[in-house]
PDB file of C-alpha atoms and ligand atoms in Angstrom:
ATOM      1  CA  MET A 240      34.982  20.258   4.002  1.00 53.00           C
ATOM      2  CA  THR A 241      32.294  18.519   6.037  1.00 58.00           C
ATOM      3  CA  ALA A 242      28.629  19.319   5.533  1.00 61.00           C
ATOM      4  CA  ALA A 243      27.039  21.614   8.112  1.00 70.00           C
ATOM      5  CA  PRO A 244      24.820  19.743  10.558  1.00 78.00           C
ATOM      6  CA  SER A 245      21.137  19.952   9.693  1.00 87.00           C
ATOM      7  CA  ARG A 246      18.155  20.031  12.013  1.00 93.00           C
ATOM      8  CA  PRO A 247      16.948  16.637  13.295  1.00 95.00           C
ATOM      9  CA  ARG A 248      13.644  15.998  11.608  1.00 97.00           C
ATOM     10  CA  LEU A 249      10.838  13.672  10.698  1.00 98.00           C
ATOM     11  CA  VAL A 250      10.691  12.760   7.017  1.00 98.00           C
ATOM     12  CA  GLY A 251       8.259  10.862   4.845  1.00 98.00           C
ATOM     13  CA  LEU A 252      10.035   8.098   2.946  1.00 98.00           C
ATOM     14  CA  ALA A 253       8.989   7.325  -0.600  1.00 98.00           C
ATOM     15  CA  ARG A 254       9.625   3.745  -1.708  1.00 98.00           C
ATOM     16  CA  SER A 255      12.917   4.711  -3.363  1.00 98.00           C
ATOM     17  CA  ASP A 256      14.109   6.560  -0.200  1.00 98.00           C
ATOM     18  CA  PHE A 257      13.146   3.541   1.858  1.00 98.00           C
ATOM     19  CA  ALA A 258      15.112   1.238  -0.434  1.00 98.00           C
ATOM     20  CA  ASP A 259      18.124   3.595  -0.310  1.00 98.00           C
ATOM     21  CA  ARG A 260      18.006   3.688   3.479  1.00 98.00           C
ATOM     22  CA  LEU A 261      17.121   0.036   4.014  1.00 98.00           C
ATOM     23  CA  THR A 262      20.470  -0.895   5.546  1.00 97.00           C
ATOM     24  CA  GLU A 263      20.185   1.959   8.053  1.00 98.00           C
ATOM     25  CA  ALA A 264      16.532   1.168   8.770  1.00 98.00           C
ATOM     26  CA  ILE A 265      17.224  -2.477   9.465  1.00 98.00           C
ATOM     27  CA  ASP A 266      20.209  -1.543  11.593  1.00 97.00           C
ATOM     28  CA  VAL A 267      17.892   0.609  13.747  1.00 98.00           C
ATOM     29  CA  TYR A 268      15.467  -2.308  13.982  1.00 97.00           C
ATOM     30  CA  VAL A 269      18.062  -4.937  14.887  1.00 96.00           C
ATOM     31  CA  THR A 270      19.691  -2.662  17.474  1.00 97.00           C
ATOM     32  CA  ALA A 271      16.403  -1.483  19.016  1.00 96.00           C
ATOM     33  CA  MET A 272      15.046  -5.017  19.270  1.00 93.00           C
ATOM     34  CA  ASP A 273      18.424  -6.440  20.297  1.00 92.00           C
ATOM     35  CA  TYR A 274      18.134  -9.112  17.638  1.00 91.00           C
ATOM     36  CA  PRO A 275      21.112 -11.002  16.215  1.00 92.00           C
ATOM     37  CA  ARG A 276      22.718  -9.378  13.189  1.00 90.00           C
ATOM     38  CA  SER A 277      21.819 -12.412  11.096  1.00 91.00           C
ATOM     39  CA  THR A 278      18.189 -11.240  11.268  1.00 88.00           C
ATOM     40  CA  ALA A 279      19.045  -8.326   8.991  1.00 90.00           C
ATOM     41  CA  ARG A 280      19.500 -10.383   5.829  1.00 87.00           C
ATOM     42  CA  GLN A 281      16.109 -12.097   6.026  1.00 87.00           C
ATOM     43  CA  ARG A 282      14.382  -8.807   6.784  1.00 94.00           C
ATOM     44  CA  ARG A 283      15.665  -6.944   3.753  1.00 95.00           C
ATOM     45  CA  SER A 284      13.595  -8.810   1.191  1.00 95.00           C
ATOM     46  CA  LEU A 285      10.527  -8.856   3.438  1.00 96.00           C
ATOM     47  CA  TRP A 286      10.617  -5.118   4.100  1.00 98.00           C
ATOM     48  CA  LEU A 287      11.123  -4.395   0.396  1.00 97.00           C
ATOM     49  CA  GLU A 288       8.220  -6.654  -0.486  1.00 97.00           C
ATOM     50  CA  HIS A 289       6.054  -4.821   2.061  1.00 98.00           C
ATOM     51  CA  SER A 290       6.823  -1.517   0.387  1.00 98.00           C
ATOM     52  CA  TYR A 291       4.842  -2.655  -2.664  1.00 98.00           C
ATOM     53  CA  ARG A 292       1.676  -3.418  -0.690  1.00 98.00           C
ATOM     54  CA  PRO A 293      -1.400  -1.205  -1.059  1.00 98.00           C
ATOM     55  CA  GLY A 294      -1.463   1.728   1.340  1.00 98.00           C
ATOM     56  CA  TRP A 295       2.209   1.354   2.272  1.00 98.00           C
ATOM     57  CA  ARG A 296       3.660   4.409   4.007  1.00 98.00           C
ATOM     58  CA  ALA A 297       6.949   4.944   5.797  1.00 98.00           C
ATOM     59  CA  VAL A 298       8.395   7.704   7.928  1.00 98.00           C
ATOM     60  CA  GLY A 299      11.855   8.175   9.346  1.00 98.00           C
ATOM     61  CA  TRP A 300      13.676  10.323  11.865  1.00 98.00           C
ATOM     62  CA  LEU A 301      16.972  11.877  10.733  1.00 98.00           C
ATOM     63  CA  ASP A 302      19.484  13.143  13.261  1.00 97.00           C
ATOM     64  CA  GLY A 303      21.581  16.288  12.816  1.00 95.00           C
ATOM     65  CA  ARG A 304      23.977  14.411  10.543  1.00 95.00           C
ATOM     66  CA  ASP A 305      21.214  13.006   8.342  1.00 96.00           C
ATOM     67  CA  ARG A 306      21.532   9.526   9.808  1.00 97.00           C
ATOM     68  CA  LEU A 307      18.350   7.527  10.185  1.00 98.00           C
ATOM     69  CA  THR A 308      17.673   6.951  13.881  1.00 98.00           C
ATOM     70  CA  GLY A 309      13.979   6.045  13.741  1.00 98.00           C
ATOM     71  CA  ILE A 310      11.833   4.099  11.293  1.00 98.00           C
ATOM     72  CA  GLY A 311       8.139   3.370  11.084  1.00 98.00           C
ATOM     73  CA  TYR A 312       6.050   1.851   8.337  1.00 98.00           C
ATOM     74  CA  GLY A 313       2.864   0.006   7.620  1.00 98.00           C
ATOM     75  CA  TYR A 314       0.239  -0.698   4.983  1.00 98.00           C
ATOM     76  CA  TRP A 315      -3.401  -1.533   4.524  1.00 98.00           C
ATOM     77  CA  GLY A 316      -4.183  -4.928   5.966  1.00 98.00           C
ATOM     78  CA  GLY A 317      -6.514  -7.491   4.466  1.00 97.00           C
ATOM     79  CA  PRO A 318      -7.360 -11.131   3.810  1.00 96.00           C
ATOM     80  CA  GLY A 319      -4.554 -13.273   2.467  1.00 97.00           C
ATOM     81  CA  GLN A 320      -1.867 -11.424   4.397  1.00 97.00           C
ATOM     82  CA  TRP A 321      -0.083 -13.525   7.000  1.00 97.00           C
ATOM     83  CA  TRP A 322      -0.715 -11.091   9.878  1.00 98.00           C
ATOM     84  CA  PHE A 323      -4.409 -10.679   9.017  1.00 97.00           C
ATOM     85  CA  GLU A 324      -4.971 -14.439   8.916  1.00 97.00           C
ATOM     86  CA  GLU A 325      -3.088 -14.974  12.175  1.00 97.00           C
ATOM     87  CA  VAL A 326      -5.085 -12.310  14.015  1.00 96.00           C
ATOM     88  CA  ARG A 327      -8.393 -13.490  12.539  1.00 94.00           C
ATOM     89  CA  ARG A 328      -7.604 -16.999  13.763  1.00 94.00           C
ATOM     90  CA  GLY A 329      -6.962 -15.594  17.242  1.00 94.00           C
ATOM     91  CA  LEU A 330     -10.132 -13.512  17.295  1.00 93.00           C
ATOM     92  CA  ARG A 331     -12.289 -16.400  16.107  1.00 90.00           C
ATOM     93  CA  ALA A 332     -10.826 -18.699  18.727  1.00 89.00           C
ATOM     94  CA  ARG A 333     -11.771 -16.210  21.448  1.00 84.00           C
ATOM     95  CA  ARG A 334     -15.335 -15.548  20.320  1.00 72.00           C
ATOM     96  CA  GLY A 335     -17.575 -16.008  23.279  1.00 64.00           C
ATOM     97  CA  ASP A 336     -14.935 -14.490  25.494  1.00 58.00           C
ATOM     98  CA  PRO A 337     -16.569 -11.213  26.557  1.00 53.00           C
ATOM     99  CA  GLY A 338     -13.137  -9.571  26.750  1.00 52.00           C
ATOM    100  CA  ALA A 339     -12.421 -10.194  23.074  1.00 50.00           C
ATOM    101  CA  ALA A 340     -13.283  -7.615  20.452  1.00 54.00           C
ATOM    102  CA  GLY A 341     -15.160  -8.729  17.323  1.00 63.00           C
ATOM    103  CA  THR A 342     -13.501  -9.304  14.017  1.00 61.00           C
ATOM    104  CA  ASP A 343     -14.798  -5.878  12.902  1.00 86.00           C
ATOM    105  CA  TRP A 344     -11.407  -4.625  13.924  1.00 93.00           C
ATOM    106  CA  LEU A 345     -10.026  -6.429  10.890  1.00 95.00           C
ATOM    107  CA  THR A 346     -11.814  -4.261   8.367  1.00 95.00           C
ATOM    108  CA  ASP A 347     -10.574  -1.013   6.897  1.00 97.00           C
ATOM    109  CA  TYR A 348      -7.343  -0.939   8.890  1.00 98.00           C
ATOM    110  CA  PHE A 349      -3.767   0.187   8.522  1.00 98.00           C
ATOM    111  CA  GLU A 350      -1.288  -2.256  10.019  1.00 98.00           C
ATOM    112  CA  LEU A 351       1.581  -0.604  11.842  1.00 98.00           C
ATOM    113  CA  THR A 352       4.146  -3.174  10.830  1.00 98.00           C
ATOM    114  CA  GLU A 353       7.349  -1.724  12.273  1.00 98.00           C
ATOM    115  CA  LEU A 354       8.214   1.123  14.637  1.00 98.00           C
ATOM    116  CA  HIS A 355      11.726   1.398  16.020  1.00 98.00           C
ATOM    117  CA  VAL A 356      13.984   4.065  17.402  1.00 98.00           C
ATOM    118  CA  HIS A 357      17.712   3.592  17.888  1.00 98.00           C
ATOM    119  CA  PRO A 358      18.443   3.177  21.632  1.00 97.00           C
ATOM    120  CA  GLN A 359      20.561   6.348  21.650  1.00 96.00           C
ATOM    121  CA  ALA A 360      17.613   8.349  20.337  1.00 97.00           C
ATOM    122  CA  GLN A 361      14.907   6.768  22.512  1.00 97.00           C
ATOM    123  CA  GLY A 362      13.122   8.502  25.332  1.00 94.00           C
ATOM    124  CA  SER A 363      12.507  11.889  23.798  1.00 93.00           C
ATOM    125  CA  GLY A 364       9.375  11.569  21.730  1.00 96.00           C
ATOM    126  CA  VAL A 365      10.763  10.340  18.404  1.00 98.00           C
ATOM    127  CA  GLY A 366       8.698   7.138  18.482  1.00 98.00           C
ATOM    128  CA  GLU A 367       5.548   9.070  19.246  1.00 98.00           C
ATOM    129  CA  ALA A 368       6.233  11.548  16.452  1.00 97.00           C
ATOM    130  CA  LEU A 369       6.678   8.689  13.948  1.00 98.00           C
ATOM    131  CA  LEU A 370       3.530   6.937  15.156  1.00 98.00           C
ATOM    132  CA  ARG A 371       1.421  10.070  14.927  1.00 97.00           C
ATOM    133  CA  ALA A 372       2.756  10.890  11.469  1.00 97.00           C
ATOM    134  CA  LEU A 373       1.705   7.464  10.206  1.00 97.00           C
ATOM    135  CA  GLY A 374      -1.659   7.721  11.938  1.00 96.00           C
ATOM    136  CA  ARG A 375      -2.517  11.123  10.562  1.00 95.00           C
ATOM    137  CA  ASP A 376      -3.443  10.139   7.025  1.00 89.00           C
ATOM    138  CA  ALA A 377      -3.175   6.383   6.795  1.00 97.00           C
ATOM    139  CA  GLY A 378      -6.245   6.247   4.557  1.00 97.00           C
ATOM    140  CA  ARG A 379      -8.009   3.757   6.796  1.00 97.00           C
ATOM    141  CA  ALA A 380     -10.532   3.936   9.630  1.00 97.00           C
ATOM    142  CA  ARG A 381      -8.309   2.327  12.244  1.00 97.00           C
ATOM    143  CA  MET A 382      -4.780   1.268  13.023  1.00 98.00           C
ATOM    144  CA  LEU A 383      -3.744  -2.122  14.379  1.00 98.00           C
ATOM    145  CA  LEU A 384      -0.411  -3.401  15.644  1.00 98.00           C
ATOM    146  CA  SER A 385       1.056  -6.284  17.580  1.00 98.00           C
ATOM    147  CA  THR A 386       3.598  -5.985  20.347  1.00 97.00           C
ATOM    148  CA  PRO A 387       5.129  -8.527  22.739  1.00 95.00           C
ATOM    149  CA  GLU A 388       3.282  -8.975  26.024  1.00 96.00           C
ATOM    150  CA  TYR A 389       5.238  -7.683  28.987  1.00 90.00           C
ATOM    151  CA  GLY A 390       4.623 -10.688  31.245  1.00 85.00           C
ATOM    152  CA  ARG A 391       5.657 -10.109  34.831  1.00 84.00           C
ATOM    153  CA  ALA A 392       7.810  -7.098  34.107  1.00 86.00           C
ATOM    154  CA  ALA A 393       6.391  -3.574  34.117  1.00 88.00           C
ATOM    155  CA  PRO A 394       5.050  -2.388  30.749  1.00 88.00           C
ATOM    156  CA  GLY A 395       7.945  -1.113  28.667  1.00 92.00           C
ATOM    157  CA  ARG A 396       8.343   1.957  26.546  1.00 95.00           C
ATOM    158  CA  ALA A 397       6.434   0.602  23.554  1.00 96.00           C
ATOM    159  CA  TRP A 398       3.444  -0.202  25.759  1.00 97.00           C
ATOM    160  CA  ARG A 399       3.494   3.196  27.423  1.00 96.00           C
ATOM    161  CA  LEU A 400       3.608   4.839  24.022  1.00 97.00           C
ATOM    162  CA  TYR A 401       0.675   2.859  22.606  1.00 98.00           C
ATOM    163  CA  ARG A 402      -1.463   3.431  25.673  1.00 97.00           C
ATOM    164  CA  ARG A 403      -0.645   7.127  25.701  1.00 96.00           C
ATOM    165  CA  ALA A 404      -1.666   7.275  22.042  1.00 97.00           C
ATOM    166  CA  GLY A 405      -5.032   5.689  22.866  1.00 97.00           C
ATOM    167  CA  PHE A 406      -4.589   2.106  21.682  1.00 97.00           C
ATOM    168  CA  SER A 407      -6.844  -0.456  23.345  1.00 96.00           C
ATOM    169  CA  ASP A 408      -6.811  -4.253  23.490  1.00 96.00           C
ATOM    170  CA  VAL A 409      -8.008  -6.201  20.470  1.00 95.00           C
ATOM    171  CA  LEU A 410      -6.469  -9.538  21.443  1.00 95.00           C
ATOM    172  CA  ARG A 411      -4.180 -10.452  24.328  1.00 95.00           C
ATOM    173  CA  GLU A 412      -1.772 -13.321  24.846  1.00 96.00           C
ATOM    174  CA  HIS A 413      -1.918 -14.233  21.191  1.00 97.00           C
ATOM    175  CA  LEU A 414       0.531 -16.784  19.819  1.00 97.00           C
ATOM    176  CA  PHE A 415       1.600 -16.140  16.241  1.00 98.00           C
ATOM    177  CA  THR A 416       2.627 -19.231  14.323  1.00 97.00           C
ATOM    178  CA  GLY A 417       6.337 -19.890  14.723  1.00 96.00           C
ATOM    179  CA  ASP A 418       6.927 -17.524  17.667  1.00 94.00           C
ATOM    180  CA  PRO A 419       6.788 -18.809  21.240  1.00 95.00           C
ATOM    181  CA  ARG A 420       6.320 -15.311  22.713  1.00 93.00           C
ATOM    182  CA  PRO A 421       2.797 -14.141  23.529  1.00 96.00           C
ATOM    183  CA  PHE A 422       1.756 -10.938  21.772  1.00 97.00           C
ATOM    184  CA  ALA A 423      -0.927  -8.333  22.271  1.00 97.00           C
ATOM    185  CA  VAL A 424      -2.828  -6.944  19.311  1.00 97.00           C
ATOM    186  CA  LEU A 425      -3.819  -3.329  19.942  1.00 97.00           C
ATOM    187  CA  GLY A 426      -5.950  -0.954  17.926  1.00 97.00           C
ATOM    188  CA  ARG A 427      -7.458   2.497  17.766  1.00 97.00           C
ATOM    189  CA  GLU A 428      -9.636   4.540  15.474  1.00 96.00           C
ATOM    190  CA  LEU A 429      -7.954   7.026  13.146  1.00 97.00           C
ATOM    191  CA  PRO A 430      -6.928   9.724  12.612  1.00 94.00           C
ATOM    192  CA  LEU A 431      -4.270   9.983  15.236  1.00 90.00           C
ATOM    193  CA  ARG A 432      -3.561  13.660  15.577  1.00 77.00           C
ATOM    194  CA  PRO A 433      -0.233  15.304  16.332  1.00 70.00           C
ATOM    195  CA  ALA A 434       0.428  15.501  20.076  1.00 66.00           C
ATOM    196  CA  ASP A 435      -1.451  18.296  21.857  1.00 48.00           C
ATOM    197  CA  HIS A 436       1.519  18.830  24.116  1.00 48.00           C
ATOM    198  CA  PRO A 437       4.921  19.931  22.825  1.00 43.00           C
ATOM    199  CA  THR A 438       7.038  17.014  21.743  1.00 51.00           C
ATOM    200  CA  HIS A 439      10.286  16.313  23.536  1.00 51.00           C
ATOM    201  CA  ALA A 440      11.882  15.117  20.312  1.00 52.00           C
ATOM    202  CA  PRO A 441      15.428  16.481  20.253  1.00 48.00           C
ATOM    203  CA  GLU A 442      15.901  19.649  18.239  1.00 44.00           C
TER     204      GLU A 442
HETATM  205  C1  COA B 698       8.971   1.730  21.302  1.00 89.46           C
HETATM  206  C2  COA B 698       9.801   2.827  20.713  1.00 89.46           C
HETATM  207  C3  COA B 698       9.588   2.871  19.192  1.00 89.46           C
HETATM  208  C4  COA B 698       9.329   4.177  21.300  1.00 89.46           C
HETATM  209  O1  COA B 698      10.108   5.238  20.802  1.00 89.46           O
HETATM  210  P1  COA B 698      10.725   6.348  21.804  1.00 89.46           P
HETATM  211  O2  COA B 698      11.187   7.454  20.962  1.00 89.46           O
HETATM  212  O3  COA B 698      11.712   5.665  22.666  1.00 89.46           O
HETATM  213  O4  COA B 698       9.489   6.686  22.717  1.00 89.46           O
HETATM  214  P2  COA B 698       8.481   7.911  22.866  1.00 89.46           P
HETATM  215  O5  COA B 698       8.317   8.677  21.625  1.00 89.46           O
HETATM  216  O6  COA B 698       7.274   7.310  23.445  1.00 89.46           O
HETATM  217  O7  COA B 698       9.206   8.795  23.916  1.00 89.46           O
HETATM  218  C5  COA B 698       9.598   8.261  25.143  1.00 89.46           C
HETATM  219  C6  COA B 698       9.527   9.254  26.282  1.00 89.46           C
HETATM  220  O8  COA B 698       9.580  10.576  25.847  1.00 89.46           O
HETATM  221  C7  COA B 698       8.531  11.313  26.461  1.00 89.46           C
HETATM  222  N1  COA B 698       7.645  11.881  25.462  1.00 89.46           N
HETATM  223  C8  COA B 698       7.319  11.331  24.297  1.00 89.46           C
HETATM  224  N2  COA B 698       6.507  12.150  23.611  1.00 89.46           N
HETATM  225  C9  COA B 698       6.310  13.212  24.391  1.00 89.46           C
HETATM  226  C10 COA B 698       5.579  14.361  24.242  1.00 89.46           C
HETATM  227  N3  COA B 698       4.884  14.605  23.118  1.00 89.46           N
HETATM  228  N4  COA B 698       5.589  15.237  25.233  1.00 89.46           N
HETATM  229  C11 COA B 698       6.245  14.990  26.347  1.00 89.46           C
HETATM  230  N5  COA B 698       6.972  13.900  26.553  1.00 89.46           N
HETATM  231  C12 COA B 698       7.017  13.029  25.562  1.00 89.46           C
HETATM  232  C13 COA B 698       7.735  10.450  27.300  1.00 89.46           C
HETATM  233  O9  COA B 698       7.949  10.816  28.635  1.00 89.46           O
HETATM  234  C14 COA B 698       8.267   9.076  27.047  1.00 89.46           C
HETATM  235  O10 COA B 698       8.638   8.526  28.274  1.00 89.46           O
HETATM  236  P3  COA B 698       8.314   7.028  28.655  1.00 89.46           P
HETATM  237  O11 COA B 698       8.862   6.172  27.584  1.00 89.46           O
HETATM  238  O12 COA B 698       9.016   6.889  29.921  1.00 89.46           O
HETATM  239  O13 COA B 698       6.834   6.901  28.772  1.00 89.46           O
HETATM  240  C15 COA B 698      11.309   2.672  21.011  1.00 89.46           C
HETATM  241  O14 COA B 698      11.501   2.760  22.404  1.00 89.46           O
HETATM  242  C16 COA B 698      11.886   1.373  20.493  1.00 89.46           C
HETATM  243  O15 COA B 698      12.317   1.310  19.357  1.00 89.46           O
HETATM  244  N6  COA B 698      11.927   0.333  21.345  1.00 89.46           N
HETATM  245  C17 COA B 698      12.513  -0.935  20.998  1.00 89.46           C
HETATM  246  C18 COA B 698      11.820  -1.582  19.833  1.00 89.46           C
HETATM  247  C19 COA B 698      10.339  -1.767  20.072  1.00 89.46           C
HETATM  248  O16 COA B 698       9.916  -2.216  21.126  1.00 89.46           O
HETATM  249  N7  COA B 698       9.547  -1.419  19.041  1.00 89.46           N
HETATM  250  C20 COA B 698       8.134  -1.585  19.083  1.00 89.46           C
HETATM  251  C21 COA B 698       7.840  -3.003  18.722  1.00 89.46           C
HETATM  252  S1  COA B 698       6.104  -3.269  18.745  1.00 89.46           S
END
């Protein structure tokens, strides 16, 4: 007998749930980002290591058959972390540029490290639901993230989501060490409340 389908839903993932669902979570990531499968192996240990960082929180989206189709996580950022040091370097280099925000952004923040929705589940509010769940009680004054610049193309779905959720520019055209692609660092004050309008996330 097969189990009855359950309602698609957003779930908080404790560290043990995250570890149990790591293969699924990384599959969502690799598929959403269209990365080579070989990326998965390196990511496993990194994502597990992240789950032990202070302030770590993860949320997932389960479809009607309890498969993970969306994943989001992050943790409290701070000195000594690779991302913090990379962004601080970028902000310091741009001091004097009136368009650049001060390094105050890098205090008391939650870093949104990963947010991905499987392509078949995209376009109906799942990403926004995951983002808002993480931003509701992240335990920090602000949230920061980095996302690839869109270059000459129109802003993609991730950009539209972050703008809709009120994220503004902290640093643009930033080059992280070891990655030739320019990134934007975006931020906003917390909390991020649940959407005022009804979510389109599939029922
Ligand atoms: C970026 C990403 C996580 C967004 O998740 P998503 O579920 O596809 O996106 P959203 O939750 O924003 O929903 C998308 C659409 O649903 C609609 N929608 C979302 N929330 C809604 C709401 N509360 N009410 C009404 N409509 C809503 C919007 O019209 C939105 O349309 P748009 O994308 O044309 O602007 C996902 O597309 C993804 O994984 N992309 C590839 C990986 C990636 O880029 N990750 C981010 C790296 S920084």
